[in-house]
Amino acid sequence: MRFVHTMVRVSDLAKSLEFWCDQFGLIETRRKEFEKGRFTLIFLAAAKDLETAQRLNAPELELTYNWDGDEVLETGRSWGHLAYRVDDIYATCQALMDKGVVINRPPHDGHMAFIKSPDNISIELIQEGGSLPPQEPWASMKNTGTW
C-alpha cells in the first residue's frame, strides 16, 4: 500500500493557489480540467516530495475546484488537519507571516505550529529532526483563533 493524495475542495481557485503555492510553497505538479463535470483538479507537492510526486503522482495534495462555486464548504468534526515537516519552524513561520499568513498556533515549544488555508483547512507545521530551543517572540506569542 502507498499513500497517494489528500483531496480538499477550494472555493476560490486564485486565492487558494496564492496560498498553497505562493505563500505556503507547494509546487503544482499537474492539472486536469473536466469540462463536462465543470471542475478542475490541481495536484501539488512539497519541494522535498517533488521528484517522487512527478514519478509516482504521490504524495500530493489535490485541490478540487467546482467551476459553478455554489456549494458552501464546511469541515466536519471528523476532519483534523494536514501536516508538513519543515527545516526550521521559526524561519518558516516568519516567512509565512511576512506573506500575510496568520500563525494560529505559534511554535511556542520550537516544535509545532498551526496555520489555516483560505478555506479554513488546518495545517500543522512540525520541526524536522526534533524541537528547536524555545525562542522569542514565538515562546510568548498568543494563539489566534482556532486550529
Tab-separated table of N, CA and C in Angstrom:
chain	number	residue	atom	x	y	z
A	1	MET	N	0.844	-1.165	0.000
A	1	MET	CA	0.000	0.000	0.000
A	1	MET	C	0.895	1.235	0.000
A	2	ARG	N	0.449	2.290	-0.689
A	2	ARG	CA	1.191	3.552	-0.753
A	2	ARG	C	0.197	4.697	-0.653
A	3	PHE	N	0.518	5.713	0.145
A	3	PHE	CA	-0.311	6.915	0.233
A	3	PHE	C	-0.191	7.672	-1.080
A	4	VAL	N	-1.322	8.136	-1.629
A	4	VAL	CA	-1.321	8.826	-2.914
A	4	VAL	C	-1.558	10.325	-2.737
A	5	HIS	N	-2.746	10.706	-2.259
A	5	HIS	CA	-3.031	12.131	-2.094
A	5	HIS	C	-4.162	12.357	-1.097
A	6	THR	N	-4.284	13.611	-0.679
A	6	THR	CA	-5.418	14.082	0.093
A	6	THR	C	-6.111	15.123	-0.757
A	7	MET	N	-7.429	15.011	-0.872
A	7	MET	CA	-8.199	15.965	-1.671
A	7	MET	C	-8.914	16.935	-0.745
A	8	VAL	N	-8.821	18.224	-1.083
A	8	VAL	CA	-9.600	19.250	-0.399
A	8	VAL	C	-10.283	20.106	-1.452
A	9	ARG	N	-11.500	20.508	-1.144
A	9	ARG	CA	-12.239	21.401	-2.043
A	9	ARG	C	-11.851	22.841	-1.728
A	10	VAL	N	-11.788	23.644	-2.781
A	10	VAL	CA	-11.468	25.063	-2.620
A	10	VAL	C	-12.554	25.899	-3.265
A	11	SER	N	-12.834	27.052	-2.681
A	11	SER	CA	-13.924	27.891	-3.177
A	11	SER	C	-13.460	28.989	-4.130
A	12	ASP	N	-12.209	29.393	-4.025
A	12	ASP	CA	-11.665	30.450	-4.878
A	12	ASP	C	-10.301	29.955	-5.359
A	13	LEU	N	-10.240	29.544	-6.630
A	13	LEU	CA	-9.028	28.911	-7.145
A	13	LEU	C	-7.818	29.838	-7.085
A	14	ALA	N	-7.976	31.070	-7.502
A	14	ALA	CA	-6.850	32.008	-7.496
A	14	ALA	C	-6.336	32.245	-6.079
A	15	LYS	N	-7.249	32.465	-5.151
A	15	LYS	CA	-6.867	32.705	-3.758
A	15	LYS	C	-6.207	31.464	-3.165
A	16	SER	N	-6.739	30.292	-3.496
A	16	SER	CA	-6.174	29.042	-2.983
A	16	SER	C	-4.778	28.799	-3.531
A	17	LEU	N	-4.569	29.020	-4.829
A	17	LEU	CA	-3.239	28.825	-5.408
A	17	LEU	C	-2.247	29.841	-4.855
A	18	GLU	N	-2.709	31.058	-4.612
A	18	GLU	CA	-1.830	32.051	-3.998
A	18	GLU	C	-1.369	31.548	-2.632
A	19	PHE	N	-2.311	31.006	-1.850
A	19	PHE	CA	-1.943	30.492	-0.534
A	19	PHE	C	-1.035	29.272	-0.640
A	20	TRP	N	-1.527	28.213	-1.305
A	20	TRP	CA	-0.819	26.933	-1.305
A	20	TRP	C	0.534	27.007	-2.019
A	21	CYS	N	0.641	27.787	-3.091
A	21	CYS	CA	1.900	27.857	-3.856
A	21	CYS	C	2.751	29.064	-3.462
A	22	ASP	N	2.193	30.265	-3.569
A	22	ASP	CA	2.988	31.472	-3.344
A	22	ASP	C	3.353	31.680	-1.884
A	23	GLN	N	2.412	31.426	-0.979
A	23	GLN	CA	2.685	31.662	0.432
A	23	GLN	C	3.248	30.417	1.124
A	24	PHE	N	2.591	29.274	0.948
A	24	PHE	CA	2.991	28.052	1.653
A	24	PHE	C	4.140	27.333	0.972
A	25	GLY	N	4.283	27.495	-0.346
A	25	GLY	CA	5.446	26.967	-1.048
A	25	GLY	C	5.292	25.623	-1.730
A	26	LEU	N	4.051	25.117	-1.860
A	26	LEU	CA	3.881	23.875	-2.609
A	26	LEU	C	4.049	24.149	-4.098
A	27	ILE	N	4.296	23.096	-4.866
A	27	ILE	CA	4.564	23.217	-6.297
A	27	ILE	C	3.504	22.434	-7.063
A	28	GLU	N	2.923	23.081	-8.075
A	28	GLU	CA	1.927	22.395	-8.904
A	28	GLU	C	2.618	21.333	-9.755
A	29	THR	N	2.117	20.105	-9.678
A	29	THR	CA	2.703	19.004	-10.447
A	29	THR	C	1.903	18.694	-11.704
A	30	ARG	N	0.603	18.890	-11.644
A	30	ARG	CA	-0.233	18.688	-12.826
A	30	ARG	C	-1.613	19.253	-12.554
A	31	ARG	N	-2.366	19.413	-13.659
A	31	ARG	CA	-3.705	19.992	-13.593
A	31	ARG	C	-4.588	19.271	-14.595
A	32	LYS	N	-5.826	19.027	-14.187
A	32	LYS	CA	-6.790	18.377	-15.074
A	32	LYS	C	-8.080	19.182	-15.077
A	33	GLU	N	-8.537	19.533	-16.270
A	33	GLU	CA	-9.790	20.262	-16.443
A	33	GLU	C	-10.860	19.290	-16.923
A	34	PHE	N	-12.029	19.316	-16.325
A	34	PHE	CA	-13.133	18.436	-16.694
A	34	PHE	C	-14.325	19.293	-17.111
A	35	GLU	N	-14.350	19.609	-18.397
A	35	GLU	CA	-15.386	20.482	-18.958
A	35	GLU	C	-16.786	19.935	-18.671
A	36	LYS	N	-16.980	18.652	-18.937
A	36	LYS	CA	-18.309	18.051	-18.768
A	36	LYS	C	-18.756	18.103	-17.303
A	37	GLY	N	-17.854	17.808	-16.386
A	37	GLY	CA	-18.190	17.840	-14.967
A	37	GLY	C	-18.062	19.213	-14.338
A	38	ARG	N	-17.469	20.149	-15.076
A	38	ARG	CA	-17.299	21.534	-14.660
A	38	ARG	C	-16.473	21.658	-13.365
A	39	PHE	N	-15.314	20.997	-13.382
A	39	PHE	CA	-14.413	21.120	-12.243
A	39	PHE	C	-12.970	20.977	-12.705
A	40	THR	N	-12.066	21.426	-11.852
A	40	THR	CA	-10.630	21.358	-12.101
A	40	THR	C	-9.965	20.660	-10.919
A	41	LEU	N	-9.000	19.803	-11.232
A	41	LEU	CA	-8.168	19.174	-10.216
A	41	LEU	C	-6.748	19.693	-10.387
A	42	ILE	N	-6.169	20.170	-9.299
A	42	ILE	CA	-4.803	20.653	-9.321
A	42	ILE	C	-4.037	19.888	-8.249
A	43	PHE	N	-2.934	19.278	-8.648
A	43	PHE	CA	-2.134	18.473	-7.737
A	43	PHE	C	-0.888	19.243	-7.350
A	44	LEU	N	-0.587	19.247	-6.051
A	44	LEU	CA	0.534	19.998	-5.504
A	44	LEU	C	1.422	19.067	-4.684
A	45	ALA	N	2.709	19.390	-4.646
A	45	ALA	CA	3.652	18.614	-3.836
A	45	ALA	C	4.609	19.564	-3.132
A	46	ALA	N	5.101	19.114	-1.998
A	46	ALA	CA	6.146	19.851	-1.288
A	46	ALA	C	7.458	19.676	-2.051
A	47	ALA	N	8.349	20.636	-1.929
A	47	ALA	CA	9.608	20.602	-2.680
A	47	ALA	C	10.386	19.303	-2.458
A	48	LYS	N	10.438	18.825	-1.219
A	48	LYS	CA	11.190	17.594	-0.935
A	48	LYS	C	10.470	16.346	-1.446
A	49	ASP	N	9.196	16.476	-1.806
A	49	ASP	CA	8.426	15.348	-2.358
A	49	ASP	C	8.276	15.444	-3.873
A	50	LEU	N	8.794	16.505	-4.489
A	50	LEU	CA	8.539	16.779	-5.891
A	50	LEU	C	8.986	15.650	-6.815
A	51	GLU	N	10.190	15.160	-6.643
A	51	GLU	CA	10.682	14.095	-7.520
A	51	GLU	C	9.794	12.850	-7.425
A	52	THR	N	9.455	12.468	-6.214
A	52	THR	CA	8.589	11.301	-6.029
A	52	THR	C	7.203	11.567	-6.591
A	53	ALA	N	6.673	12.752	-6.368
A	53	ALA	CA	5.342	13.100	-6.870
A	53	ALA	C	5.308	13.069	-8.397
A	54	GLN	N	6.339	13.571	-9.047
A	54	GLN	CA	6.374	13.568	-10.511
A	54	GLN	C	6.506	12.154	-11.061
A	55	ARG	N	7.197	11.302	-10.339
A	55	ARG	CA	7.397	9.927	-10.784
A	55	ARG	C	6.195	9.044	-10.483
A	56	LEU	N	5.610	9.209	-9.294
A	56	LEU	CA	4.548	8.309	-8.840
A	56	LEU	C	3.173	8.957	-8.695
A	57	ASN	N	3.094	10.274	-8.938
A	57	ASN	CA	1.874	11.032	-8.648
A	57	ASN	C	1.499	10.882	-7.173
A	58	ALA	N	2.491	10.860	-6.310
A	58	ALA	CA	2.282	10.734	-4.871
A	58	ALA	C	3.583	11.090	-4.160
A	59	PRO	N	3.553	11.612	-2.959
A	59	PRO	CA	2.396	12.095	-2.215
A	59	PRO	C	2.047	13.522	-2.638
A	60	GLU	N	0.767	13.775	-2.759
A	60	GLU	CA	0.323	15.081	-3.246
A	60	GLU	C	-0.900	15.567	-2.481
A	61	LEU	N	-1.138	16.852	-2.624
A	61	LEU	CA	-2.375	17.478	-2.179
A	61	LEU	C	-3.173	17.782	-3.439
A	62	GLU	N	-4.399	17.316	-3.489
A	62	GLU	CA	-5.271	17.567	-4.644
A	62	GLU	C	-6.274	18.650	-4.281
A	63	LEU	N	-6.235	19.759	-4.999
A	63	LEU	CA	-7.237	20.807	-4.840
A	63	LEU	C	-8.331	20.559	-5.858
A	64	THR	N	-9.566	20.513	-5.420
A	64	THR	CA	-10.707	20.336	-6.314
A	64	THR	C	-11.499	21.628	-6.327
A	65	TYR	N	-11.634	22.196	-7.518
A	65	TYR	CA	-12.366	23.447	-7.690
A	65	TYR	C	-13.569	23.208	-8.598
A	66	ASN	N	-14.774	23.393	-8.044
A	66	ASN	CA	-16.002	23.281	-8.827
A	66	ASN	C	-16.294	24.635	-9.461
A	67	TRP	N	-16.385	24.654	-10.782
A	67	TRP	CA	-16.481	25.910	-11.521
A	67	TRP	C	-17.682	26.752	-11.122
A	68	ASP	N	-18.784	26.114	-10.829
A	68	ASP	CA	-20.006	26.869	-10.547
A	68	ASP	C	-19.997	27.466	-9.145
A	69	GLY	N	-19.189	26.925	-8.269
A	69	GLY	CA	-18.928	27.522	-6.971
A	69	GLY	C	-20.124	27.866	-6.116
A	70	ASP	N	-21.219	27.126	-6.239
A	70	ASP	CA	-22.410	27.455	-5.459
A	70	ASP	C	-22.512	26.635	-4.175
A	71	GLU	N	-21.509	25.841	-3.889
A	71	GLU	CA	-21.512	24.991	-2.707
A	71	GLU	C	-20.803	25.692	-1.548
A	72	VAL	N	-21.413	25.662	-0.367
A	72	VAL	CA	-20.777	26.195	0.832
A	72	VAL	C	-19.868	25.102	1.395
A	73	LEU	N	-18.597	25.409	1.547
A	73	LEU	CA	-17.639	24.419	2.025
A	73	LEU	C	-17.548	24.464	3.542
A	74	GLU	N	-17.731	23.308	4.157
A	74	GLU	CA	-17.627	23.183	5.602
A	74	GLU	C	-16.776	21.968	5.925
A	75	THR	N	-16.124	22.006	7.056
A	75	THR	CA	-15.388	20.831	7.502
A	75	THR	C	-16.163	20.182	8.631
A	76	GLY	N	-16.187	18.860	8.639
A	76	GLY	CA	-16.906	18.117	9.664
A	76	GLY	C	-16.036	17.850	10.872
A	77	ARG	N	-16.634	17.327	11.899
A	77	ARG	CA	-15.908	17.028	13.136
A	77	ARG	C	-14.872	15.927	12.933
A	78	SER	N	-15.040	15.095	11.908
A	78	SER	CA	-14.083	14.014	11.695
A	78	SER	C	-12.798	14.504	11.028
A	79	TRP	N	-12.818	15.687	10.461
A	79	TRP	CA	-11.632	16.239	9.797
A	79	TRP	C	-10.690	16.820	10.836
A	80	GLY	N	-9.400	16.578	10.676
A	80	GLY	CA	-8.405	17.118	11.590
A	80	GLY	C	-7.554	18.177	10.922
A	81	HIS	N	-6.430	17.761	10.310
A	81	HIS	CA	-5.515	18.714	9.692
A	81	HIS	C	-4.568	17.985	8.745
A	82	LEU	N	-3.875	18.772	7.926
A	82	LEU	CA	-2.749	18.285	7.132
A	82	LEU	C	-1.489	18.606	7.923
A	83	ALA	N	-0.440	17.821	7.757
A	83	ALA	CA	0.806	18.072	8.491
A	83	ALA	C	1.991	18.034	7.533
A	84	TYR	N	2.913	18.984	7.717
A	84	TYR	CA	4.133	19.076	6.915
A	84	TYR	C	5.319	19.283	7.846
A	85	ARG	N	6.407	18.545	7.597
A	85	ARG	CA	7.663	18.771	8.311
A	85	ARG	C	8.391	19.934	7.633
A	86	VAL	N	9.019	20.761	8.433
A	86	VAL	CA	9.753	21.919	7.911
A	86	VAL	C	11.173	21.909	8.472
A	87	ASP	N	12.103	22.485	7.724
A	87	ASP	CA	13.513	22.502	8.128
A	87	ASP	C	13.772	23.407	9.334
A	88	ASP	N	13.055	24.534	9.416
A	88	ASP	CA	13.242	25.478	10.520
A	88	ASP	C	11.880	26.084	10.829
A	89	ILE	N	11.265	25.656	11.909
A	89	ILE	CA	9.911	26.085	12.256
A	89	ILE	C	9.825	27.600	12.422
A	90	TYR	N	10.854	28.216	12.998
A	90	TYR	CA	10.823	29.659	13.211
A	90	TYR	C	10.939	30.422	11.890
A	91	ALA	N	11.862	30.014	11.048
A	91	ALA	CA	12.030	30.684	9.748
A	91	ALA	C	10.794	30.485	8.878
A	92	THR	N	10.220	29.286	8.925
A	92	THR	CA	9.010	29.014	8.132
A	92	THR	C	7.863	29.895	8.592
A	93	CYS	N	7.644	29.964	9.896
A	93	CYS	CA	6.553	30.797	10.417
A	93	CYS	C	6.782	32.271	10.107
A	94	GLN	N	8.011	32.736	10.218
A	94	GLN	CA	8.297	34.134	9.902
A	94	GLN	C	8.053	34.419	8.425
A	95	ALA	N	8.486	33.516	7.547
A	95	ALA	CA	8.258	33.697	6.108
A	95	ALA	C	6.767	33.712	5.794
A	96	LEU	N	6.005	32.854	6.441
A	96	LEU	CA	4.550	32.837	6.229
A	96	LEU	C	3.920	34.136	6.720
A	97	MET	N	4.323	34.602	7.902
A	97	MET	CA	3.797	35.869	8.422
A	97	MET	C	4.141	37.024	7.486
A	98	ASP	N	5.352	37.023	6.951
A	98	ASP	CA	5.774	38.082	6.035
A	98	ASP	C	4.927	38.096	4.764
A	99	LYS	N	4.328	36.945	4.435
A	99	LYS	CA	3.463	36.843	3.261
A	99	LYS	C	1.991	37.016	3.615
A	100	GLY	N	1.708	37.393	4.847
A	100	GLY	CA	0.338	37.681	5.256
A	100	GLY	C	-0.432	36.517	5.850
A	101	VAL	N	0.229	35.400	6.118
A	101	VAL	CA	-0.447	34.247	6.697
A	101	VAL	C	-0.478	34.395	8.219
A	102	VAL	N	-1.651	34.163	8.815
A	102	VAL	CA	-1.804	34.207	10.269
A	102	VAL	C	-1.278	32.903	10.862
A	103	ILE	N	-0.444	33.018	11.871
A	103	ILE	CA	0.031	31.840	12.603
A	103	ILE	C	-0.958	31.640	13.754
A	104	ASN	N	-1.884	30.694	13.591
A	104	ASN	CA	-2.938	30.493	14.582
A	104	ASN	C	-2.387	29.937	15.896
A	105	ARG	N	-1.458	29.017	15.800
A	105	ARG	CA	-0.800	28.462	16.993
A	105	ARG	C	0.694	28.599	16.734
A	106	PRO	N	1.326	29.613	17.318
A	106	PRO	CA	2.757	29.821	17.106
A	106	PRO	C	3.585	28.662	17.674
A	107	PRO	N	4.836	28.535	17.215
A	107	PRO	CA	5.699	27.449	17.695
A	107	PRO	C	6.304	27.770	19.067
A	108	HIS	N	5.447	27.838	20.085
A	108	HIS	CA	5.893	28.166	21.446
A	108	HIS	C	7.035	27.259	21.898
A	109	ASP	N	6.947	25.999	21.520
A	109	ASP	CA	7.864	24.968	22.003
A	109	ASP	C	8.991	24.646	21.028
A	110	GLY	N	9.078	25.376	19.908
A	110	GLY	CA	10.102	25.093	18.905
A	110	GLY	C	9.841	23.827	18.117
A	111	HIS	N	8.639	23.297	18.236
A	111	HIS	CA	8.335	22.015	17.594
A	111	HIS	C	7.152	22.066	16.635
A	112	MET	N	6.094	22.782	16.982
A	112	MET	CA	4.856	22.681	16.223
A	112	MET	C	4.163	24.030	16.129
A	113	ALA	N	3.542	24.262	14.963
A	113	ALA	CA	2.727	25.456	14.757
A	113	ALA	C	1.540	25.057	13.881
A	114	PHE	N	0.510	25.907	13.866
A	114	PHE	CA	-0.648	25.685	13.004
A	114	PHE	C	-1.000	26.966	12.258
A	115	ILE	N	-1.395	26.781	10.994
A	115	ILE	CA	-1.933	27.858	10.172
A	115	ILE	C	-3.211	27.330	9.527
A	116	LYS	N	-3.929	28.195	8.811
A	116	LYS	CA	-5.127	27.769	8.085
A	116	LYS	C	-5.092	28.300	6.665
A	117	SER	N	-5.668	27.514	5.756
A	117	SER	CA	-5.796	27.926	4.353
A	117	SER	C	-6.981	28.877	4.217
A	118	PRO	N	-7.150	29.501	3.039
A	118	PRO	CA	-8.305	30.368	2.837
A	118	PRO	C	-9.647	29.639	3.003
A	119	ASP	N	-9.652	28.321	2.841
A	119	ASP	CA	-10.876	27.537	3.023
A	119	ASP	C	-10.949	26.912	4.407
A	120	ASN	N	-10.183	27.458	5.357
A	120	ASN	CA	-10.250	27.063	6.761
A	120	ASN	C	-9.699	25.667	7.037
A	121	ILE	N	-8.791	25.202	6.215
A	121	ILE	CA	-8.167	23.894	6.409
A	121	ILE	C	-6.964	24.077	7.338
A	122	SER	N	-6.954	23.351	8.443
A	122	SER	CA	-5.851	23.433	9.400
A	122	SER	C	-4.620	22.717	8.856
A	123	ILE	N	-3.468	23.361	9.039
A	123	ILE	CA	-2.198	22.810	8.580
A	123	ILE	C	-1.216	22.858	9.747
A	124	GLU	N	-0.700	21.695	10.114
A	124	GLU	CA	0.282	21.603	11.173
A	124	GLU	C	1.679	21.653	10.561
A	125	LEU	N	2.536	22.454	11.141
A	125	LEU	CA	3.938	22.533	10.754
A	125	LEU	C	4.737	21.892	11.875
A	126	ILE	N	5.584	20.925	11.538
A	126	ILE	CA	6.350	20.177	12.531
A	126	ILE	C	7.839	20.342	12.240
A	127	GLN	N	8.598	20.679	13.262
A	127	GLN	CA	10.040	20.848	13.115
A	127	GLN	C	10.700	19.513	12.770
A	128	GLU	N	11.424	19.486	11.667
A	128	GLU	CA	12.181	18.299	11.250
A	128	GLU	C	13.281	18.012	12.266
A	129	GLY	N	13.431	16.757	12.656
A	129	GLY	CA	14.547	16.344	13.496
A	129	GLY	C	14.442	16.702	14.964
A	130	GLY	N	13.288	17.014	15.433
A	130	GLY	CA	13.138	17.341	16.852
A	130	GLY	C	13.020	18.828	17.090
A	131	SER	N	12.620	19.180	18.273
A	131	SER	CA	12.331	20.574	18.627
A	131	SER	C	13.578	21.451	18.625
A	132	LEU	N	13.386	22.699	18.222
A	132	LEU	CA	14.410	23.726	18.384
A	132	LEU	C	14.247	24.323	19.780
A	133	PRO	N	15.293	24.922	20.338
A	133	PRO	CA	15.135	25.576	21.647
A	133	PRO	C	14.085	26.694	21.543
A	134	PRO	N	13.211	26.823	22.549
A	134	PRO	CA	12.226	27.909	22.523
A	134	PRO	C	12.923	29.261	22.397
A	135	GLN	N	12.309	30.158	21.614
A	135	GLN	CA	12.868	31.496	21.465
A	135	GLN	C	11.760	32.504	21.227
A	136	GLU	N	12.079	33.724	21.537
A	136	GLU	CA	11.135	34.827	21.347
A	136	GLU	C	11.222	35.330	19.915
A	137	PRO	N	10.160	35.869	19.371
A	137	PRO	CA	8.902	36.193	20.045
A	137	PRO	C	7.946	35.002	20.143
A	138	TRP	N	8.354	33.873	19.611
A	138	TRP	CA	7.457	32.719	19.472
A	138	TRP	C	7.019	32.143	20.807
A	139	ALA	N	7.906	32.052	21.775
A	139	ALA	CA	7.592	31.402	23.050
A	139	ALA	C	6.445	32.086	23.780
A	140	SER	N	6.351	33.403	23.658
A	140	SER	CA	5.288	34.133	24.369
A	140	SER	C	4.174	34.638	23.460
A	141	MET	N	4.234	34.332	22.182
A	141	MET	CA	3.215	34.780	21.235
A	141	MET	C	1.884	34.082	21.522
A	142	LYS	N	0.824	34.833	21.501
A	142	LYS	CA	-0.517	34.323	21.781
A	142	LYS	C	-1.085	33.542	20.602
A	143	ASN	N	-1.915	32.552	20.913
A	143	ASN	CA	-2.667	31.847	19.881
A	143	ASN	C	-3.703	32.793	19.278
A	144	THR	N	-4.049	32.548	18.006
A	144	THR	CA	-5.026	33.372	17.315
A	144	THR	C	-6.100	32.458	16.712
A	145	GLY	N	-7.342	32.655	17.115
A	145	GLY	CA	-8.430	31.845	16.543
A	145	GLY	C	-8.319	30.391	16.913
A	146	THR	N	-8.730	29.545	15.982
A	146	THR	CA	-8.706	28.101	16.191
A	146	THR	C	-7.765	27.457	15.209
A	147	TRP	N	-7.453	26.220	15.450
A	147	TRP	CA	-6.628	25.469	14.519
A	147	TRP	C	-7.058	24.048	14.522
